mmCIF file of C-alpha atoms in Angstrom:
data_model
loop_
_atom_site.group_PDB
_atom_site.id
_atom_site.type_symbol
_atom_site.label_atom_id
_atom_site.label_comp_id
_atom_site.label_asym_id
_atom_site.label_seq_id
_atom_site.Cartn_x
_atom_site.Cartn_y
_atom_site.Cartn_z
ATOM 1 C CA UNK A 116 155.025 127.421 79.273
ATOM 2 C CA UNK A 117 157.728 128.415 76.794
ATOM 3 C CA UNK A 118 159.235 131.849 77.276
ATOM 4 C CA UNK A 119 158.761 132.845 73.654
ATOM 5 C CA UNK A 120 155.104 131.826 73.440
ATOM 6 C CA UNK A 121 152.362 134.411 73.350
ATOM 7 C CA UNK A 122 150.629 134.395 76.779
ATOM 8 C CA UNK A 123 147.070 133.090 76.799
ATOM 9 C CA UNK A 124 146.124 134.601 80.161
ATOM 10 C CA UNK A 125 146.725 138.294 80.824
ATOM 11 C CA UNK A 126 148.123 139.312 84.181
ATOM 12 C CA UNK A 127 148.800 142.780 85.499
ATOM 13 C CA UNK A 128 152.412 143.073 86.710
ATOM 14 C CA UNK A 129 151.396 144.503 90.063
ATOM 15 C CA UNK A 130 149.703 141.208 90.940
ATOM 16 C CA UNK A 131 153.122 139.775 91.736
ATOM 17 C CA UNK A 132 153.391 141.993 94.784
ATOM 18 C CA UNK A 133 149.848 141.715 96.149
ATOM 19 C CA UNK A 134 150.920 139.259 98.829
ATOM 20 C CA UNK A 135 153.604 141.544 100.244
ATOM 21 C CA UNK A 136 151.281 144.534 99.871
ATOM 22 C CA UNK A 137 148.616 142.771 101.902
ATOM 23 C CA UNK A 138 151.138 141.984 104.635
ATOM 24 C CA UNK A 139 152.243 145.594 104.721
ATOM 25 C CA UNK A 140 148.772 147.158 104.687
ATOM 26 C CA UNK A 141 146.986 144.629 106.812
ATOM 27 C CA UNK A 142 144.216 142.382 105.559
ATOM 28 C CA UNK A 143 141.417 144.730 106.602
ATOM 29 C CA UNK A 144 142.830 147.670 104.670
ATOM 30 C CA UNK A 145 143.550 145.390 101.732
ATOM 31 C CA UNK A 146 139.941 144.167 101.627
ATOM 32 C CA UNK A 147 138.729 147.766 101.810
ATOM 33 C CA UNK A 148 140.963 148.749 98.897
ATOM 34 C CA UNK A 149 139.815 145.812 96.779
ATOM 35 C CA UNK A 150 136.168 146.599 97.501
ATOM 36 C CA UNK A 151 136.747 150.175 96.381
ATOM 37 C CA UNK A 152 138.347 148.948 93.185
ATOM 38 C CA UNK A 153 135.332 146.723 92.452
ATOM 39 C CA UNK A 154 133.046 149.728 92.825
ATOM 40 C CA UNK A 155 135.196 151.932 90.586
ATOM 41 C CA UNK A 156 134.701 152.541 86.883
ATOM 42 C CA UNK A 157 135.943 149.402 85.077
ATOM 43 C CA UNK A 158 137.051 151.559 82.157
ATOM 44 C CA UNK A 159 139.228 153.886 84.230
ATOM 45 C CA UNK A 160 142.614 154.573 82.655
ATOM 46 C CA UNK A 161 145.649 152.986 84.340
ATOM 47 C CA UNK A 162 147.979 155.521 82.728
ATOM 48 C CA UNK A 163 151.253 154.655 81.039
ATOM 49 C CA UNK A 164 152.711 152.592 83.885
ATOM 50 C CA UNK A 165 150.848 149.368 83.326
ATOM 51 C CA UNK A 166 151.505 146.221 81.353
ATOM 52 C CA UNK A 167 149.658 143.031 80.571
ATOM 53 C CA UNK A 168 151.536 139.786 80.307
ATOM 54 C CA UNK A 169 152.180 136.672 82.336
ATOM 55 C CA UNK A 170 154.337 135.539 85.217
ATOM 56 C CA UNK A 171 156.327 132.337 85.015
ATOM 57 C CA UNK A 172 158.766 130.441 87.196
ATOM 58 C CA UNK A 173 162.113 129.963 85.477
ATOM 59 C CA UNK A 174 164.403 128.537 88.173
ATOM 60 C CA UNK A 175 163.938 127.318 91.741
ATOM 61 C CA UNK A 176 161.123 129.674 92.543
ATOM 62 C CA UNK A 177 162.482 132.715 90.723
ATOM 63 C CA UNK A 178 159.873 134.380 88.554
ATOM 64 C CA UNK A 179 159.926 136.594 85.491
ATOM 65 C CA UNK A 180 157.190 138.878 84.203
ATOM 66 C CA UNK A 181 156.899 138.470 80.447
ATOM 67 C CA UNK A 182 155.363 140.865 77.961
ATOM 68 C CA UNK A 183 155.309 139.165 74.568
ATOM 69 C CA UNK A 184 154.569 140.320 71.017
ATOM 70 C CA UNK A 185 151.593 139.058 69.062
ATOM 71 C CA UNK A 186 153.741 136.644 67.067
ATOM 72 C CA UNK A 187 156.215 134.004 68.327
ATOM 73 C CA UNK A 188 159.474 135.709 69.244
ATOM 74 C CA UNK A 189 163.135 134.732 69.054
ATOM 75 C CA UNK A 190 164.400 138.057 70.399
ATOM 76 C CA UNK A 191 164.483 138.936 74.106
ATOM 77 C CA UNK A 192 165.209 142.104 76.052
ATOM 78 C CA UNK A 193 165.865 141.323 79.730
ATOM 79 C CA UNK A 194 165.498 144.361 82.007
ATOM 80 C CA UNK A 195 167.164 144.546 85.444
ATOM 81 C CA UNK A 196 166.583 147.545 87.716
ATOM 82 C CA UNK A 197 168.737 149.065 90.418
ATOM 83 C CA UNK A 198 168.809 149.117 94.212
ATOM 84 C CA UNK A 199 165.276 148.792 95.737
ATOM 85 C CA UNK A 200 163.820 148.134 92.265
ATOM 86 C CA UNK A 201 161.587 145.289 91.190
ATOM 87 C CA UNK A 202 158.856 145.187 88.576
ATOM 88 C CA UNK A 203 158.081 148.377 86.647
ATOM 89 C CA UNK A 204 161.208 150.036 88.038
ATOM 90 C CA UNK A 205 161.061 153.206 85.933
ATOM 91 C CA UNK A 206 158.527 155.272 84.022
ATOM 92 C CA UNK A 207 159.951 154.083 80.721
ATOM 93 C CA UNK A 208 159.543 150.344 81.370
ATOM 94 C CA UNK A 209 155.935 150.091 80.170
ATOM 95 C CA UNK A 210 156.309 152.173 76.984
ATOM 96 C CA UNK A 211 159.623 150.440 76.230
ATOM 97 C CA UNK A 212 158.053 147.001 76.586
ATOM 98 C CA UNK A 213 155.253 147.997 74.229
ATOM 99 C CA UNK A 214 157.693 149.514 71.744
ATOM 100 C CA UNK A 215 159.923 146.440 71.573
ATOM 101 C CA UNK A 216 156.876 144.144 71.378
ATOM 102 C CA UNK A 217 155.915 145.961 68.173
ATOM 103 C CA UNK A 218 159.379 145.046 66.884
ATOM 104 C CA UNK A 219 158.742 141.390 67.779
ATOM 105 C CA UNK A 220 160.929 141.371 70.889
ATOM 106 C CA UNK A 221 159.794 139.754 74.128
ATOM 107 C CA UNK A 222 160.323 141.988 77.182
ATOM 108 C CA UNK A 223 161.318 140.198 80.397
ATOM 109 C CA UNK A 224 161.455 141.566 83.961
ATOM 110 C CA UNK A 225 162.980 138.936 86.270
ATOM 111 C CA UNK A 226 162.642 139.142 90.036
ATOM 112 C CA UNK A 227 165.923 138.017 91.556
ATOM 113 C CA UNK A 228 167.082 137.623 95.145
ATOM 114 C CA UNK A 229 168.422 141.196 95.232
ATOM 115 C CA UNK A 230 165.184 142.774 93.966
ATOM 116 C CA UNK A 231 163.509 145.382 96.160
ATOM 117 C CA UNK A 232 165.413 145.384 99.490
ATOM 118 C CA UNK A 233 167.038 141.977 99.064
ATOM 119 C CA UNK A 234 170.270 143.425 97.692
ATOM 120 C CA UNK A 235 171.620 144.168 101.176
ATOM 121 C CA UNK A 236 172.526 140.514 101.679
ATOM 122 C CA UNK A 237 173.260 139.607 98.060
ATOM 123 C CA UNK A 238 176.013 140.181 95.487
ATOM 124 C CA UNK A 239 176.462 140.867 91.784
ATOM 125 C CA UNK A 240 177.786 137.324 91.413
ATOM 126 C CA UNK A 241 174.530 135.838 92.722
ATOM 127 C CA UNK A 242 172.486 138.234 90.564
ATOM 128 C CA UNK A 243 174.347 137.020 87.502
ATOM 129 C CA UNK A 244 173.980 133.383 88.472
ATOM 130 C CA UNK A 245 170.209 133.829 88.682
ATOM 131 C CA UNK A 246 170.099 135.795 85.415
ATOM 132 C CA UNK A 247 172.141 133.081 83.710
ATOM 133 C CA UNK A 248 169.447 130.557 84.586
ATOM 134 C CA UNK A 249 166.938 132.690 82.670
ATOM 135 C CA UNK A 250 169.293 133.019 79.697
ATOM 136 C CA UNK A 251 169.966 129.288 79.683
ATOM 137 C CA UNK A 252 166.253 128.513 79.812
ATOM 138 C CA UNK A 253 165.725 130.677 76.740
ATOM 139 C CA UNK A 254 168.651 129.052 74.938
ATOM 140 C CA UNK A 255 167.412 125.579 75.842
ATOM 141 C CA UNK A 256 164.173 126.364 74.012
ATOM 142 C CA UNK A 257 165.729 128.512 71.254
ATOM 143 C CA UNK A 258 169.463 128.020 70.860
ATOM 144 C CA UNK A 259 169.773 130.797 68.277
ATOM 145 C CA UNK A 260 167.731 133.374 70.207
ATOM 146 C CA UNK A 261 168.942 136.975 70.317
ATOM 147 C CA UNK A 262 169.233 138.104 73.954
ATOM 148 C CA UNK A 263 170.039 141.634 75.107
ATOM 149 C CA UNK A 264 170.533 142.451 78.794
ATOM 150 C CA UNK A 265 169.515 145.976 79.836
ATOM 151 C CA UNK A 266 170.405 147.388 83.225
ATOM 152 C CA UNK A 267 169.197 150.504 84.999
ATOM 153 C CA UNK A 268 171.483 151.961 87.693
ATOM 154 C CA UNK A 269 172.947 149.024 89.678
ATOM 155 C CA UNK A 270 171.417 146.763 87.044
ATOM 156 C CA UNK A 271 174.221 148.118 84.842
ATOM 157 C CA UNK A 272 176.709 146.544 87.245
ATOM 158 C CA UNK A 273 174.865 143.263 86.777
ATOM 159 C CA UNK A 274 175.095 143.553 82.976
ATOM 160 C CA UNK A 275 178.846 144.238 83.013
ATOM 161 C CA UNK A 276 179.521 141.561 85.623
ATOM 162 C CA UNK A 277 177.480 139.099 83.558
ATOM 163 C CA UNK A 278 179.827 139.673 80.612
ATOM 164 C CA UNK A 279 182.853 139.249 82.859
ATOM 165 C CA UNK A 280 181.662 135.958 84.317
ATOM 166 C CA UNK A 281 180.068 134.277 81.316
ATOM 167 C CA UNK A 282 181.928 135.803 78.374
ATOM 168 C CA UNK A 283 185.422 136.756 79.538
ATOM 169 C CA UNK A 284 185.829 134.083 82.224
ATOM 170 C CA UNK A 285 183.563 131.555 80.444
ATOM 171 C CA UNK A 286 182.188 130.161 83.701
ATOM 172 C CA UNK A 287 179.452 128.410 81.741
ATOM 173 C CA UNK A 288 179.113 127.295 78.143
ATOM 174 C CA UNK A 289 177.720 129.013 75.076
ATOM 175 C CA UNK A 290 174.180 128.584 76.388
ATOM 176 C CA UNK A 291 174.821 131.404 78.877
ATOM 177 C CA UNK A 292 176.042 133.978 76.350
ATOM 178 C CA UNK A 293 174.092 137.113 75.477
ATOM 179 C CA UNK A 294 174.178 139.178 72.290
ATOM 180 C CA UNK A 295 174.026 142.738 73.550
ATOM 181 C CA UNK A 296 174.124 145.060 76.554
ATOM 182 C CA UNK A 297 172.332 148.326 77.345
ATOM 183 C CA UNK A 298 173.437 150.441 80.304
ATOM 184 C CA UNK A 299 171.004 153.161 81.403
ATOM 185 C CA UNK A 300 172.317 155.441 84.182
ATOM 186 C CA UNK A 301 175.538 153.566 85.015
ATOM 187 C CA UNK A 302 176.642 155.600 88.026
ATOM 188 C CA UNK A 303 179.126 155.186 90.850
ATOM 189 C CA UNK A 304 177.549 154.134 94.147
ATOM 190 C CA UNK A 305 180.821 155.126 95.802
ATOM 191 C CA UNK A 306 180.632 158.690 94.512
ATOM 192 C CA UNK A 307 176.905 158.901 95.151
ATOM 193 C CA UNK A 308 177.218 157.813 98.784
ATOM 194 C CA UNK A 309 180.049 160.283 99.333
ATOM 195 C CA UNK A 310 177.687 163.115 98.322
ATOM 196 C CA UNK A 311 175.822 162.687 101.644
ATOM 197 C CA UNK A 312 178.243 163.401 104.521
ATOM 198 C CA UNK A 313 175.372 163.250 107.008
ATOM 199 C CA UNK A 314 175.180 159.503 106.420
ATOM 200 C CA UNK A 315 178.731 159.066 107.768
ATOM 201 C CA UNK A 316 179.718 156.758 104.926
ATOM 202 C CA UNK A 317 183.433 156.974 105.726
ATOM 203 C CA UNK A 318 182.821 155.832 109.307
ATOM 204 C CA UNK A 319 180.706 152.859 108.240
ATOM 205 C CA UNK A 320 183.068 151.925 105.440
ATOM 206 C CA UNK A 321 185.884 151.631 107.954
ATOM 207 C CA UNK A 322 183.727 149.358 110.087
ATOM 208 C CA UNK A 323 182.753 147.208 107.086
ATOM 209 C CA UNK A 324 186.420 146.917 106.098
ATOM 210 C CA UNK A 325 187.418 145.769 109.568
ATOM 211 C CA UNK A 326 184.539 143.286 109.741
ATOM 212 C CA UNK A 327 185.638 141.754 106.437
ATOM 213 C CA UNK A 328 189.213 141.491 107.729
ATOM 214 C CA UNK A 329 187.870 139.630 110.768
ATOM 215 C CA UNK A 330 186.056 137.111 108.589
ATOM 216 C CA UNK A 331 182.638 138.679 109.180
ATOM 217 C CA UNK A 332 181.869 139.748 105.615
ATOM 218 C CA UNK A 333 178.392 138.203 105.711
ATOM 219 C CA UNK A 334 177.487 139.660 109.109
ATOM 220 C CA UNK A 335 175.029 142.535 109.167
ATOM 221 C CA UNK A 336 176.148 146.097 109.719
ATOM 222 C CA UNK A 337 174.664 148.123 112.598
ATOM 223 C CA UNK A 338 171.076 149.157 111.956
ATOM 224 C CA UNK A 339 171.915 152.870 111.881
ATOM 225 C CA UNK A 340 174.517 152.423 109.123
ATOM 226 C CA UNK A 341 172.036 151.964 106.282
ATOM 227 C CA UNK A 342 168.301 152.133 105.637
ATOM 228 C CA UNK A 343 167.902 148.392 105.003
ATOM 229 C CA UNK A 344 169.681 145.360 106.512
ATOM 230 C CA UNK A 345 173.038 145.124 104.748
ATOM 231 C CA UNK A 346 176.088 142.911 105.149
ATOM 232 C CA UNK A 347 179.597 144.229 105.645
ATOM 233 C CA UNK A 348 180.520 142.802 102.243
ATOM 234 C CA UNK A 349 177.754 144.609 100.346
ATOM 235 C CA UNK A 350 178.239 147.909 102.164
ATOM 236 C CA UNK A 351 181.949 147.786 101.385
ATOM 237 C CA UNK A 352 181.207 146.820 97.781
ATOM 238 C CA UNK A 353 178.898 149.805 97.299
ATOM 239 C CA UNK A 354 180.933 152.403 99.185
ATOM 240 C CA UNK A 355 184.528 151.254 98.656
ATOM 241 C CA UNK A 356 186.988 151.786 95.811
ATOM 242 C CA UNK A 357 187.875 149.056 93.308
ATOM 243 C CA UNK A 358 185.261 146.714 94.727
ATOM 244 C CA UNK A 359 182.891 144.425 92.849
ATOM 245 C CA UNK A 360 180.286 147.186 92.541
ATOM 246 C CA UNK A 361 182.720 150.010 91.748
ATOM 247 C CA UNK A 362 182.653 149.964 87.947
ATOM 248 C CA UNK A 363 181.649 153.430 86.759
ATOM 249 C CA UNK A 364 183.453 155.955 88.961
ATOM 250 C CA UNK A 365 184.580 159.167 87.277
ATOM 251 C CA UNK A 366 188.013 159.142 88.909
ATOM 252 C CA UNK A 367 189.165 155.984 87.135
ATOM 253 C CA UNK A 368 191.912 156.340 84.544
ATOM 254 C CA UNK A 369 191.178 155.093 81.035
ATOM 255 C CA UNK A 370 193.221 151.958 81.701
ATOM 256 C CA UNK A 371 191.255 151.344 84.896
ATOM 257 C CA UNK A 372 187.949 151.794 83.057
ATOM 258 C CA UNK A 373 189.093 149.348 80.385
ATOM 259 C CA UNK A 374 189.898 146.883 83.149
ATOM 260 C CA UNK A 375 186.340 147.277 84.436
ATOM 261 C CA UNK A 376 184.389 147.398 81.162
ATOM 262 C CA UNK A 377 186.632 145.607 78.690
ATOM 263 C CA UNK A 378 184.756 142.371 79.335
ATOM 264 C CA UNK A 379 181.753 143.777 77.427
ATOM 265 C CA UNK A 380 182.468 142.103 74.088
ATOM 266 C CA UNK A 381 179.029 142.453 72.489
ATOM 267 C CA UNK A 382 177.121 145.369 70.949
ATOM 268 C CA UNK A 383 176.608 147.939 73.704
ATOM 269 C CA UNK A 384 174.591 151.099 74.251
ATOM 270 C CA UNK A 385 175.522 153.389 77.162
ATOM 271 C CA UNK A 386 172.865 155.953 78.115
ATOM 272 C CA UNK A 387 173.998 158.572 80.626
ATOM 273 C CA UNK A 388 171.671 161.116 82.210
ATOM 274 C CA UNK A 389 172.577 164.790 81.933
ATOM 275 C CA UNK A 390 170.708 165.664 85.134
ATOM 276 C CA UNK A 391 171.450 162.544 87.165
ATOM 277 C CA UNK A 392 170.979 163.459 90.815
ATOM 278 C CA UNK A 393 173.347 160.694 91.954
ATOM 279 C CA UNK A 394 176.348 162.083 90.046
ATOM 280 C CA UNK A 395 178.544 164.791 91.633
ATOM 281 C CA UNK A 396 178.239 168.190 89.954
ATOM 282 C CA UNK A 397 181.941 168.354 89.075
ATOM 283 C CA UNK A 398 181.713 165.287 86.810
ATOM 284 C CA UNK A 399 181.882 165.981 83.077
ATOM 285 C CA UNK A 400 179.064 163.671 82.085
ATOM 286 C CA UNK A 401 179.526 163.862 78.335
ATOM 287 C CA UNK A 402 183.217 163.048 78.636
ATOM 288 C CA UNK A 403 182.494 160.200 81.042
ATOM 289 C CA UNK A 404 179.919 158.484 78.829
ATOM 290 C CA UNK A 405 182.331 158.733 75.897
ATOM 291 C CA UNK A 406 185.103 157.185 78.022
ATOM 292 C CA UNK A 407 182.797 154.377 79.185
ATOM 293 C CA UNK A 408 181.781 153.557 75.641
ATOM 294 C CA UNK A 409 185.396 153.558 74.486
ATOM 295 C CA UNK A 410 186.435 151.365 77.437
ATOM 296 C CA UNK A 411 184.233 148.439 76.413
ATOM 297 C CA UNK A 412 185.842 145.519 74.644
ATOM 298 C CA UNK A 413 183.875 146.006 71.438
ATOM 299 C CA UNK A 414 183.911 148.398 68.502
ATOM 300 C CA UNK A 415 180.131 148.062 68.456
ATOM 301 C CA UNK A 416 179.589 150.456 71.349
ATOM 302 C CA UNK A 417 177.713 153.757 71.431
ATOM 303 C CA UNK A 418 177.558 156.297 74.242
ATOM 304 C CA UNK A 419 174.734 158.850 74.397
ATOM 305 C CA UNK A 420 174.158 161.664 76.880
ATOM 306 C CA UNK A 421 170.454 162.360 77.433
ATOM 307 C CA UNK A 422 170.638 165.974 78.571
ATOM 308 C CA UNK A 423 167.071 166.171 79.911
ATOM 309 C CA UNK A 424 167.150 162.967 81.948
ATOM 310 C CA UNK A 425 167.393 162.439 85.687
ATOM 311 C CA UNK A 426 168.670 159.135 87.050
ATOM 312 C CA UNK A 427 165.553 157.151 86.142
ATOM 313 C CA UNK A 428 164.758 159.193 83.017
ATOM 314 C CA UNK A 429 161.439 159.907 84.697
ATOM 315 C CA UNK A 430 160.178 162.953 82.782
ATOM 316 C CA UNK A 431 157.974 162.390 79.711
ATOM 317 C CA UNK A 432 160.697 163.810 77.457
ATOM 318 C CA UNK A 433 163.434 161.635 78.956
ATOM 319 C CA UNK A 434 161.208 158.556 78.869
ATOM 320 C CA UNK A 435 160.541 159.132 75.189
ATOM 321 C CA UNK A 436 164.270 159.516 74.540
ATOM 322 C CA UNK A 437 165.145 156.227 76.241
ATOM 323 C CA UNK A 438 162.422 154.334 74.391
ATOM 324 C CA UNK A 439 163.501 155.830 71.070
ATOM 325 C CA UNK A 440 167.221 155.220 71.553
ATOM 326 C CA UNK A 441 166.816 151.641 72.773
ATOM 327 C CA UNK A 442 164.390 150.838 69.953
ATOM 328 C CA UNK A 443 166.752 152.233 67.328
ATOM 329 C CA UNK A 444 169.698 150.398 68.878
ATOM 330 C CA UNK A 445 167.817 147.100 68.673
ATOM 331 C CA UNK A 446 166.719 147.853 65.110
ATOM 332 C CA UNK A 447 170.191 148.860 63.987
ATOM 333 C CA UNK A 448 172.324 146.212 65.660
ATOM 334 C CA UNK A 449 170.029 143.198 65.616
ATOM 335 C CA UNK A 450 168.209 143.568 62.337
ATOM 336 C CA UNK A 451 166.216 140.411 61.587
ATOM 337 C CA UNK A 452 167.573 138.861 64.763
ATOM 338 C CA UNK A 453 171.150 138.866 63.461
ATOM 339 C CA UNK A 454 173.507 140.009 66.251
ATOM 340 C CA UNK A 455 175.920 141.746 63.897
ATOM 341 C CA UNK A 456 176.642 145.447 63.676
ATOM 342 C CA UNK A 457 174.655 147.262 61.027
ATOM 343 C CA UNK A 458 175.953 150.650 59.917
ATOM 344 C CA UNK A 459 173.791 152.725 62.208
ATOM 345 C CA UNK A 460 174.449 155.756 64.369
ATOM 346 C CA UNK A 461 172.297 157.065 67.172
ATOM 347 C CA UNK A 462 172.149 160.809 67.365
ATOM 348 C CA UNK A 463 169.783 163.040 69.244
#
């Protein structure tokens, strides 16, 4: 079916993971759980973290969960989570999807090879290649569609890298271009990993560096080095300085930040969390979000510090802030589907 078409069959997002859940729980426990659900009140509330929509294959077995508005849409918000994330990555995903649907945007959650624990053997380059297939599918059906890519945590690295590969370096044609970028919780994995000396990051980084030098970048690190299987390349990328994943570190000079983020040449919203548990305490978060916004390659960039938010903006107040700010950004910058800056400021 077409990506912009209103789904005719509702599907709960969690259905996509039932197969892996059954494998994890065991078939007997799974049957017991399903029987209990059948006996439960059919009108029981699912809370805020649920969505109805449909799942579709968009490229070589990759799937995307689509939540569409009631009318045909030509505007798309693609959401990509961080490390270990998949569908419904944060508390704000469901209310955000519903909010943008009301504004006639389609909300898309792709599952890519690095989703959940797959990232240990993947790269930002592969993430972006798979995301570009989704963008190109949309553009094949609607060449003038408005497409905004929103990342949470490491998903922010995907969004920036996407702009570098398909805007700055023009690896593909116009059909791969996007119209806007939203970065929610763009943090430094390098600085975050260094906050936990008990994990012996420095020791394992040295090993990863030597493995790469020996031509073993795609070999797996020792099991005790990380909590999921991870290659030397990806460990080094997450923990090392000036690597593919090292885009948002607070110790970068302004020129270095511009070298990292200057490829973002479309309207951009940077949302930084005031209480992000993955950011060292010494970091001036307000100053950093302002520097990030200024380092992008566009004058259409806004940086906002959400004081009450943790990394995933998980509290009700923080969730409401993210939904409000993203909605107003989309309204102000892409009014009537036109990807041009409208005079519009986001303040808290």
